[in-house]
Amino acid sequence: MERSTIIRKLMEDKGMKVSDVSKESGIAYSTVKSILENGIGKASYVNICKICESVGITADKLEDMIKNNKTKEPELSKEDYERIRKYKLISDYSPDGAVVVDTVLDREYAIAEKLREQKEQLEKVQRMDMEVSEEIVPTRLWAYYGKIAAAGTSVEFSDMIAGTKEYPINEMNQNADYVIGVNGDSMEPEYYDGDIVFVEKTTHVSNGDVGIFQKDNNIYIKKAGENGLVSLKAGYPIITSEDGVRVLGKVLGKAE
């Protein structure tokens, strides 16, 4: 953990802003802001001591916190050990399966890194007490599953992500886990062929909710009804629950 990160965490715990640190330390606001943004390592020792004192620690204590943080190994949960055990078994007895796992893992890791960077940038803006104008809207990346959610005739499903899509974060999509493309016209006039929808992962949807469902190797976007999955446009048969349907998520809305 970087020194400036520790200082910002202590500021957050104490409810301090950059202006408070500036006042307590006697260092100019612009200098404090620059130090916290660019790293304390570039600051003079005198300023480091003053900033540390303003948040309630000494420079020596800060170095101890850095040292302890670097030597502390992350703890693995029972679930982590179970994942390792499964992967070891796959790699020993199913080498091809291990290749698939590695491919998916690398892909998801790259997406997670981008999401983490976006989150850190947004937190940085908030920490630095900067005013974000209405024109600056935070965005994030969502895993994109391509145009595979059939609104009409079913299509073959591949669980490989087609890529990522970046959209502004709003109240409607803030809990979405991924986006998926609509294929077909049976959900018109609410969802059209080519639309992209935000989906929250869940294993259950209520009657009246629009969701993403899987039957065999096919993916559907349908409305949950009392007797099965229904289309919004007339002329399409109901997919009954006896057909081995699995819920993949709840549709939150469309990407504009």
PDB file of C-alpha atoms in Angstrom:
ATOM      1  CA  MET A   1       0.000   0.000   0.000  1.00  0.00           C
ATOM      2  CA  GLU A   2       1.376   3.428  -0.991  1.00  0.00           C
ATOM      3  CA  ARG A   3       2.082   6.082   1.633  1.00  0.00           C
ATOM      4  CA  SER A   4      -0.365   8.515   0.081  1.00  0.00           C
ATOM      5  CA  THR A   5      -3.033   5.788   0.113  1.00  0.00           C
ATOM      6  CA  ILE A   6      -2.555   5.299   3.861  1.00  0.00           C
ATOM      7  CA  ILE A   7      -2.760   9.052   4.447  1.00  0.00           C
ATOM      8  CA  ARG A   8      -5.974   9.281   2.429  1.00  0.00           C
ATOM      9  CA  LYS A   9      -7.451   6.346   4.381  1.00  0.00           C
ATOM     10  CA  LEU A  10      -6.645   8.076   7.671  1.00  0.00           C
ATOM     11  CA  MET A  11      -8.176  11.293   6.303  1.00  0.00           C
ATOM     12  CA  GLU A  12     -11.319   9.378   5.393  1.00  0.00           C
ATOM     13  CA  ASP A  13     -11.515   7.775   8.844  1.00  0.00           C
ATOM     14  CA  LYS A  14     -11.253  11.188  10.495  1.00  0.00           C
ATOM     15  CA  GLY A  15     -13.589  12.883   8.037  1.00  0.00           C
ATOM     16  CA  MET A  16     -10.828  15.212   6.880  1.00  0.00           C
ATOM     17  CA  LYS A  17     -10.597  16.970   3.529  1.00  0.00           C
ATOM     18  CA  VAL A  18      -7.546  18.294   1.727  1.00  0.00           C
ATOM     19  CA  SER A  19      -8.353  21.726   3.081  1.00  0.00           C
ATOM     20  CA  ASP A  20      -8.318  20.352   6.657  1.00  0.00           C
ATOM     21  CA  VAL A  21      -4.879  18.777   6.190  1.00  0.00           C
ATOM     22  CA  SER A  22      -3.628  22.011   4.672  1.00  0.00           C
ATOM     23  CA  LYS A  23      -4.875  23.994   7.653  1.00  0.00           C
ATOM     24  CA  GLU A  24      -3.531  21.540  10.257  1.00  0.00           C
ATOM     25  CA  SER A  25      -0.121  21.134   8.623  1.00  0.00           C
ATOM     26  CA  GLY A  26       0.377  24.728   7.518  1.00  0.00           C
ATOM     27  CA  ILE A  27       1.167  23.533   3.989  1.00  0.00           C
ATOM     28  CA  ALA A  28      -0.464  25.186   0.994  1.00  0.00           C
ATOM     29  CA  TYR A  29      -3.628  23.485  -0.275  1.00  0.00           C
ATOM     30  CA  SER A  30      -2.194  22.993  -3.777  1.00  0.00           C
ATOM     31  CA  THR A  31       0.957  21.383  -2.327  1.00  0.00           C
ATOM     32  CA  VAL A  32      -0.995  18.935  -0.158  1.00  0.00           C
ATOM     33  CA  LYS A  33      -3.249  18.056  -3.071  1.00  0.00           C
ATOM     34  CA  SER A  34      -0.261  17.472  -5.358  1.00  0.00           C
ATOM     35  CA  ILE A  35       1.484  15.285  -2.773  1.00  0.00           C
ATOM     36  CA  LEU A  36      -1.585  13.104  -2.250  1.00  0.00           C
ATOM     37  CA  GLU A  37      -2.194  12.770  -5.984  1.00  0.00           C
ATOM     38  CA  ASN A  38       1.387  12.153  -7.093  1.00  0.00           C
ATOM     39  CA  GLY A  39       2.774  10.281  -4.094  1.00  0.00           C
ATOM     40  CA  ILE A  40       4.334  11.277  -0.813  1.00  0.00           C
ATOM     41  CA  GLY A  41       7.669   9.904  -1.977  1.00  0.00           C
ATOM     42  CA  LYS A  42       8.122  13.089  -4.007  1.00  0.00           C
ATOM     43  CA  ALA A  43       7.540  15.374  -1.029  1.00  0.00           C
ATOM     44  CA  SER A  44      10.179  16.811   1.304  1.00  0.00           C
ATOM     45  CA  TYR A  45      10.737  15.054   4.615  1.00  0.00           C
ATOM     46  CA  VAL A  46       9.539  18.126   6.505  1.00  0.00           C
ATOM     47  CA  ASN A  47       6.242  18.161   4.615  1.00  0.00           C
ATOM     48  CA  ILE A  48       5.821  14.409   5.089  1.00  0.00           C
ATOM     49  CA  CYS A  49       6.197  14.847   8.866  1.00  0.00           C
ATOM     50  CA  LYS A  50       3.704  17.721   8.919  1.00  0.00           C
ATOM     51  CA  ILE A  51       1.119  15.840   6.880  1.00  0.00           C
ATOM     52  CA  CYS A  52       1.505  12.737   9.043  1.00  0.00           C
ATOM     53  CA  GLU A  53       1.064  14.779  12.224  1.00  0.00           C
ATOM     54  CA  SER A  54      -2.066  16.405  10.802  1.00  0.00           C
ATOM     55  CA  VAL A  55      -3.745  12.973  10.489  1.00  0.00           C
ATOM     56  CA  GLY A  56      -2.523  11.715  13.877  1.00  0.00           C
ATOM     57  CA  ILE A  57       0.576   9.632  13.135  1.00  0.00           C
ATOM     58  CA  THR A  58       4.343  10.137  12.880  1.00  0.00           C
ATOM     59  CA  ALA A  59       6.522   9.635   9.809  1.00  0.00           C
ATOM     60  CA  ASP A  60       8.105   6.606  11.522  1.00  0.00           C
ATOM     61  CA  LYS A  61       4.672   5.116  12.179  1.00  0.00           C
ATOM     62  CA  LEU A  62       3.812   5.586   8.507  1.00  0.00           C
ATOM     63  CA  GLU A  63       6.914   3.608   7.481  1.00  0.00           C
ATOM     64  CA  ASP A  64       5.994   0.843   9.956  1.00  0.00           C
ATOM     65  CA  MET A  65       2.510   0.638   8.417  1.00  0.00           C
ATOM     66  CA  ILE A  66       4.064   0.321   4.944  1.00  0.00           C
ATOM     67  CA  LYS A  67       6.408  -2.441   6.125  1.00  0.00           C
ATOM     68  CA  ASN A  68       3.680  -4.409   7.904  1.00  0.00           C
ATOM     69  CA  ASN A  69       1.365  -4.161   4.933  1.00  0.00           C
ATOM     70  CA  LYS A  70       4.022  -5.537   2.555  1.00  0.00           C
ATOM     71  CA  THR A  71       4.856  -8.524   4.734  1.00  0.00           C
ATOM     72  CA  LYS A  72       1.305  -9.521   5.568  1.00  0.00           C
ATOM     73  CA  GLU A  73       0.121 -12.418   3.423  1.00  0.00           C
ATOM     74  CA  PRO A  74      -3.541 -12.420   2.355  1.00  0.00           C
ATOM     75  CA  GLU A  75      -5.626 -15.072   4.070  1.00  0.00           C
ATOM     76  CA  LEU A  76      -7.316 -17.722   1.953  1.00  0.00           C
ATOM     77  CA  SER A  77     -10.897 -18.643   2.744  1.00  0.00           C
ATOM     78  CA  LYS A  78     -12.358 -22.141   2.731  1.00  0.00           C
ATOM     79  CA  GLU A  79     -13.941 -21.304  -0.639  1.00  0.00           C
ATOM     80  CA  ASP A  80     -10.528 -20.260  -2.005  1.00  0.00           C
ATOM     81  CA  TYR A  81      -8.972 -23.587  -1.007  1.00  0.00           C
ATOM     82  CA  GLU A  82     -11.902 -25.433  -2.594  1.00  0.00           C
ATOM     83  CA  ARG A  83     -11.360 -23.577  -5.886  1.00  0.00           C
ATOM     84  CA  ILE A  84      -7.648 -24.468  -5.776  1.00  0.00           C
ATOM     85  CA  ARG A  85      -8.498 -28.129  -5.117  1.00  0.00           C
ATOM     86  CA  LYS A  86     -10.879 -28.226  -8.082  1.00  0.00           C
ATOM     87  CA  TYR A  87      -8.384 -26.570 -10.397  1.00  0.00           C
ATOM     88  CA  LYS A  88      -5.652 -29.012  -9.319  1.00  0.00           C
ATOM     89  CA  LEU A  89      -7.926 -31.956 -10.135  1.00  0.00           C
ATOM     90  CA  ILE A  90      -8.826 -30.460 -13.534  1.00  0.00           C
ATOM     91  CA  SER A  91      -5.184 -29.759 -14.422  1.00  0.00           C
ATOM     92  CA  ASP A  92      -4.154 -33.304 -13.407  1.00  0.00           C
ATOM     93  CA  TYR A  93      -6.906 -35.241 -15.210  1.00  0.00           C
ATOM     94  CA  SER A  94      -8.340 -32.868 -17.824  1.00  0.00           C
ATOM     95  CA  PRO A  95      -5.567 -30.773 -19.413  1.00  0.00           C
ATOM     96  CA  ASP A  96      -7.932 -29.445 -22.085  1.00  0.00           C
ATOM     97  CA  GLY A  97     -10.327 -28.353 -19.369  1.00  0.00           C
ATOM     98  CA  ALA A  98      -7.492 -26.553 -17.604  1.00  0.00           C
ATOM     99  CA  VAL A  99      -6.806 -24.601 -20.809  1.00  0.00           C
ATOM    100  CA  VAL A 100     -10.464 -23.479 -20.888  1.00  0.00           C
ATOM    101  CA  VAL A 101     -10.315 -22.448 -17.222  1.00  0.00           C
ATOM    102  CA  ASP A 102      -7.085 -20.502 -17.811  1.00  0.00           C
ATOM    103  CA  THR A 103      -8.594 -18.710 -20.803  1.00  0.00           C
ATOM    104  CA  VAL A 104     -11.707 -17.651 -18.898  1.00  0.00           C
ATOM    105  CA  LEU A 105      -9.648 -16.710 -15.835  1.00  0.00           C
ATOM    106  CA  ASP A 106      -7.284 -14.504 -17.838  1.00  0.00           C
ATOM    107  CA  ARG A 107     -10.199 -12.809 -19.587  1.00  0.00           C
ATOM    108  CA  GLU A 108     -12.132 -12.127 -16.381  1.00  0.00           C
ATOM    109  CA  TYR A 109      -8.949 -10.966 -14.633  1.00  0.00           C
ATOM    110  CA  ALA A 110      -8.334  -8.380 -17.366  1.00  0.00           C
ATOM    111  CA  ILE A 111     -11.910  -7.120 -17.059  1.00  0.00           C
ATOM    112  CA  ALA A 112     -11.640  -6.943 -13.259  1.00  0.00           C
ATOM    113  CA  GLU A 113      -8.410  -4.943 -13.518  1.00  0.00           C
ATOM    114  CA  LYS A 114     -10.114  -2.373 -15.737  1.00  0.00           C
ATOM    115  CA  LEU A 115     -13.076  -2.139 -13.363  1.00  0.00           C
ATOM    116  CA  ARG A 116     -10.703  -1.695 -10.411  1.00  0.00           C
ATOM    117  CA  GLU A 117      -8.852   1.094 -12.203  1.00  0.00           C
ATOM    118  CA  GLN A 118     -12.130   2.848 -12.936  1.00  0.00           C
ATOM    119  CA  LYS A 119     -13.218   2.530  -9.307  1.00  0.00           C
ATOM    120  CA  GLU A 120      -9.877   3.874  -8.052  1.00  0.00           C
ATOM    121  CA  GLN A 121     -10.100   6.846 -10.423  1.00  0.00           C
ATOM    122  CA  LEU A 122     -13.615   7.656  -9.235  1.00  0.00           C
ATOM    123  CA  GLU A 123     -12.557   7.368  -5.583  1.00  0.00           C
ATOM    124  CA  LYS A 124      -9.548   9.572  -6.312  1.00  0.00           C
ATOM    125  CA  VAL A 125     -11.811  12.307  -7.647  1.00  0.00           C
ATOM    126  CA  GLN A 126     -13.993  12.067  -4.550  1.00  0.00           C
ATOM    127  CA  ARG A 127     -11.021  11.942  -2.143  1.00  0.00           C
ATOM    128  CA  MET A 128      -9.310  14.945  -3.634  1.00  0.00           C
ATOM    129  CA  ASP A 129     -12.373  17.061  -2.877  1.00  0.00           C
ATOM    130  CA  MET A 130     -12.783  17.876  -6.552  1.00  0.00           C
ATOM    131  CA  GLU A 131     -16.095  19.132  -7.830  1.00  0.00           C
ATOM    132  CA  VAL A 132     -17.350  16.919 -10.620  1.00  0.00           C
ATOM    133  CA  SER A 133     -19.440  18.907 -13.048  1.00  0.00           C
ATOM    134  CA  GLU A 134     -22.652  17.548 -14.540  1.00  0.00           C
ATOM    135  CA  GLU A 135     -20.790  17.035 -17.821  1.00  0.00           C
ATOM    136  CA  ILE A 136     -18.378  14.569 -16.197  1.00  0.00           C
ATOM    137  CA  VAL A 137     -20.346  11.347 -15.714  1.00  0.00           C
ATOM    138  CA  PRO A 138     -18.577   8.310 -14.201  1.00  0.00           C
ATOM    139  CA  THR A 139     -18.595   5.231 -16.425  1.00  0.00           C
ATOM    140  CA  ARG A 140     -17.696   1.565 -16.020  1.00  0.00           C
ATOM    141  CA  LEU A 141     -17.082  -1.474 -18.185  1.00  0.00           C
ATOM    142  CA  TRP A 142     -19.531  -4.361 -18.306  1.00  0.00           C
ATOM    143  CA  ALA A 143     -18.835  -7.803 -19.688  1.00  0.00           C
ATOM    144  CA  TYR A 144     -20.724  -8.069 -22.992  1.00  0.00           C
ATOM    145  CA  TYR A 145     -22.224 -11.403 -24.025  1.00  0.00           C
ATOM    146  CA  GLY A 146     -23.014 -10.435 -27.598  1.00  0.00           C
ATOM    147  CA  LYS A 147     -26.283 -10.634 -29.521  1.00  0.00           C
ATOM    148  CA  ILE A 148     -27.324 -14.008 -28.108  1.00  0.00           C
ATOM    149  CA  ALA A 149     -30.468 -13.374 -26.025  1.00  0.00           C
ATOM    150  CA  ALA A 150     -33.104 -14.674 -28.398  1.00  0.00           C
ATOM    151  CA  ALA A 151     -36.364 -12.735 -28.467  1.00  0.00           C
ATOM    152  CA  GLY A 152     -37.649 -14.965 -31.247  1.00  0.00           C
ATOM    153  CA  THR A 153     -36.030 -18.125 -32.532  1.00  0.00           C
ATOM    154  CA  SER A 154     -33.408 -19.653 -30.229  1.00  0.00           C
ATOM    155  CA  VAL A 155     -29.714 -19.444 -31.026  1.00  0.00           C
ATOM    156  CA  GLU A 156     -26.758 -21.514 -29.935  1.00  0.00           C
ATOM    157  CA  PHE A 157     -25.162 -20.151 -26.788  1.00  0.00           C
ATOM    158  CA  SER A 158     -21.467 -19.697 -26.115  1.00  0.00           C
ATOM    159  CA  ASP A 159     -20.431 -18.655 -22.633  1.00  0.00           C
ATOM    160  CA  MET A 160     -17.379 -16.867 -23.996  1.00  0.00           C
ATOM    161  CA  ILE A 161     -17.710 -13.116 -23.523  1.00  0.00           C
ATOM    162  CA  ALA A 162     -17.711 -11.168 -26.774  1.00  0.00           C
ATOM    163  CA  GLY A 163     -15.894  -8.260 -25.154  1.00  0.00           C
ATOM    164  CA  THR A 164     -16.795  -5.317 -22.957  1.00  0.00           C
ATOM    165  CA  LYS A 165     -19.118  -2.320 -23.222  1.00  0.00           C
ATOM    166  CA  GLU A 166     -18.649   0.994 -21.445  1.00  0.00           C
ATOM    167  CA  TYR A 167     -21.662   3.013 -20.283  1.00  0.00           C
ATOM    168  CA  PRO A 168     -22.349   5.840 -17.820  1.00  0.00           C
ATOM    169  CA  ILE A 169     -23.347   4.606 -14.373  1.00  0.00           C
ATOM    170  CA  ASN A 170     -26.880   5.508 -13.321  1.00  0.00           C
ATOM    171  CA  GLU A 171     -29.556   4.440 -10.866  1.00  0.00           C
ATOM    172  CA  MET A 172     -30.974   1.876 -13.298  1.00  0.00           C
ATOM    173  CA  ASN A 173     -27.767   0.006 -14.145  1.00  0.00           C
ATOM    174  CA  GLN A 174     -25.637   0.418 -11.013  1.00  0.00           C
ATOM    175  CA  ASN A 175     -26.430  -3.141  -9.841  1.00  0.00           C
ATOM    176  CA  ALA A 176     -26.016  -4.774 -13.267  1.00  0.00           C
ATOM    177  CA  ASP A 177     -23.427  -7.548 -13.598  1.00  0.00           C
ATOM    178  CA  TYR A 178     -23.233  -7.747 -17.400  1.00  0.00           C
ATOM    179  CA  VAL A 179     -24.872  -6.649 -20.643  1.00  0.00           C
ATOM    180  CA  ILE A 180     -26.289  -8.850 -23.382  1.00  0.00           C
ATOM    181  CA  GLY A 181     -27.601  -8.237 -26.895  1.00  0.00           C
ATOM    182  CA  VAL A 182     -31.210  -8.938 -27.956  1.00  0.00           C
ATOM    183  CA  ASN A 183     -31.747 -11.166 -30.994  1.00  0.00           C
ATOM    184  CA  GLY A 184     -35.222 -11.260 -32.578  1.00  0.00           C
ATOM    185  CA  ASP A 185     -38.522  -9.393 -32.313  1.00  0.00           C
ATOM    186  CA  SER A 186     -40.744 -11.304 -29.876  1.00  0.00           C
ATOM    187  CA  MET A 187     -40.184  -8.792 -27.047  1.00  0.00           C
ATOM    188  CA  GLU A 188     -41.287  -5.781 -29.095  1.00  0.00           C
ATOM    189  CA  PRO A 189     -42.271  -3.061 -28.464  1.00  0.00           C
ATOM    190  CA  GLU A 190     -40.229  -3.087 -25.231  1.00  0.00           C
ATOM    191  CA  TYR A 191     -37.039  -4.655 -26.581  1.00  0.00           C
ATOM    192  CA  TYR A 192     -36.015  -4.649 -30.234  1.00  0.00           C
ATOM    193  CA  ASP A 193     -33.567  -6.720 -32.230  1.00  0.00           C
ATOM    194  CA  GLY A 194     -30.088  -5.301 -31.602  1.00  0.00           C
ATOM    195  CA  ASP A 195     -30.907  -3.679 -28.256  1.00  0.00           C
ATOM    196  CA  ILE A 196     -28.428  -4.180 -25.424  1.00  0.00           C
ATOM    197  CA  VAL A 197     -29.833  -4.754 -21.941  1.00  0.00           C
ATOM    198  CA  PHE A 198     -28.352  -4.569 -18.450  1.00  0.00           C
ATOM    199  CA  VAL A 199     -28.679  -7.783 -16.426  1.00  0.00           C
ATOM    200  CA  GLU A 200     -28.346  -8.441 -12.706  1.00  0.00           C
ATOM    201  CA  LYS A 201     -27.301 -12.006 -11.915  1.00  0.00           C
ATOM    202  CA  THR A 202     -29.939 -13.929  -9.964  1.00  0.00           C
ATOM    203  CA  THR A 203     -31.445 -17.404  -9.859  1.00  0.00           C
ATOM    204  CA  HIS A 204     -35.025 -16.195  -9.353  1.00  0.00           C
ATOM    205  CA  VAL A 205     -37.305 -13.615 -10.937  1.00  0.00           C
ATOM    206  CA  SER A 206     -40.865 -12.704  -9.960  1.00  0.00           C
ATOM    207  CA  ASN A 207     -43.891 -12.965 -12.204  1.00  0.00           C
ATOM    208  CA  GLY A 208     -43.985  -9.931 -14.460  1.00  0.00           C
ATOM    209  CA  ASP A 209     -40.208  -9.469 -14.481  1.00  0.00           C
ATOM    210  CA  VAL A 210     -38.247  -9.658 -17.708  1.00  0.00           C
ATOM    211  CA  GLY A 211     -35.254 -11.936 -17.386  1.00  0.00           C
ATOM    212  CA  ILE A 212     -32.531 -13.859 -19.166  1.00  0.00           C
ATOM    213  CA  PHE A 213     -33.157 -17.607 -19.212  1.00  0.00           C
ATOM    214  CA  GLN A 214     -31.367 -20.721 -20.442  1.00  0.00           C
ATOM    215  CA  LYS A 215     -32.980 -23.845 -21.860  1.00  0.00           C
ATOM    216  CA  ASP A 216     -30.533 -26.477 -23.066  1.00  0.00           C
ATOM    217  CA  ASN A 217     -27.877 -24.493 -24.984  1.00  0.00           C
ATOM    218  CA  ASN A 218     -30.191 -21.608 -25.874  1.00  0.00           C
ATOM    219  CA  ILE A 219     -30.555 -18.207 -24.213  1.00  0.00           C
ATOM    220  CA  TYR A 220     -33.817 -16.256 -24.124  1.00  0.00           C
ATOM    221  CA  ILE A 221     -35.012 -12.856 -23.007  1.00  0.00           C
ATOM    222  CA  LYS A 222     -38.600 -13.351 -21.863  1.00  0.00           C
ATOM    223  CA  LYS A 223     -41.169 -12.182 -19.347  1.00  0.00           C
ATOM    224  CA  ALA A 224     -41.830 -14.479 -16.402  1.00  0.00           C
ATOM    225  CA  GLY A 225     -45.492 -15.513 -16.255  1.00  0.00           C
ATOM    226  CA  GLU A 226     -47.577 -17.830 -14.103  1.00  0.00           C
ATOM    227  CA  ASN A 227     -47.458 -20.633 -16.683  1.00  0.00           C
ATOM    228  CA  GLY A 228     -43.959 -20.085 -18.049  1.00  0.00           C
ATOM    229  CA  LEU A 229     -41.920 -17.642 -20.093  1.00  0.00           C
ATOM    230  CA  VAL A 230     -43.926 -15.410 -22.396  1.00  0.00           C
ATOM    231  CA  SER A 231     -43.185 -13.033 -25.248  1.00  0.00           C
ATOM    232  CA  LEU A 232     -44.564  -9.496 -25.450  1.00  0.00           C
ATOM    233  CA  LYS A 233     -45.400  -9.900 -29.123  1.00  0.00           C
ATOM    234  CA  ALA A 234     -48.222 -12.235 -30.140  1.00  0.00           C
ATOM    235  CA  GLY A 235     -47.515 -15.395 -32.068  1.00  0.00           C
ATOM    236  CA  TYR A 236     -44.763 -16.927 -29.971  1.00  0.00           C
ATOM    237  CA  PRO A 237     -45.343 -20.049 -27.825  1.00  0.00           C
ATOM    238  CA  ILE A 238     -44.954 -20.064 -24.056  1.00  0.00           C
ATOM    239  CA  ILE A 239     -41.820 -21.776 -22.770  1.00  0.00           C
ATOM    240  CA  THR A 240     -43.054 -23.776 -19.796  1.00  0.00           C
ATOM    241  CA  SER A 241     -41.151 -24.346 -16.569  1.00  0.00           C
ATOM    242  CA  GLU A 242     -41.276 -28.091 -17.213  1.00  0.00           C
ATOM    243  CA  ASP A 243     -38.883 -27.558 -20.101  1.00  0.00           C
ATOM    244  CA  GLY A 244     -35.849 -27.357 -17.780  1.00  0.00           C
ATOM    245  CA  VAL A 245     -35.478 -23.593 -17.762  1.00  0.00           C
ATOM    246  CA  ARG A 246     -32.716 -21.948 -15.696  1.00  0.00           C
ATOM    247  CA  VAL A 247     -32.781 -18.293 -14.612  1.00  0.00           C
ATOM    248  CA  LEU A 248     -29.579 -16.416 -15.490  1.00  0.00           C
ATOM    249  CA  GLY A 249     -30.557 -12.919 -14.447  1.00  0.00           C
ATOM    250  CA  LYS A 250     -33.083 -10.110 -14.223  1.00  0.00           C
ATOM    251  CA  VAL A 251     -33.201  -7.451 -16.955  1.00  0.00           C
ATOM    252  CA  LEU A 252     -32.870  -3.996 -15.408  1.00  0.00           C
ATOM    253  CA  GLY A 253     -33.306  -1.932 -18.543  1.00  0.00           C
ATOM    254  CA  LYS A 254     -31.847  -0.975 -21.918  1.00  0.00           C
ATOM    255  CA  ALA A 255     -28.562   0.671 -22.717  1.00  0.00           C
ATOM    256  CA  GLU A 256     -29.402   3.904 -24.493  1.00  0.00           C
TER     257      GLU A 256
END
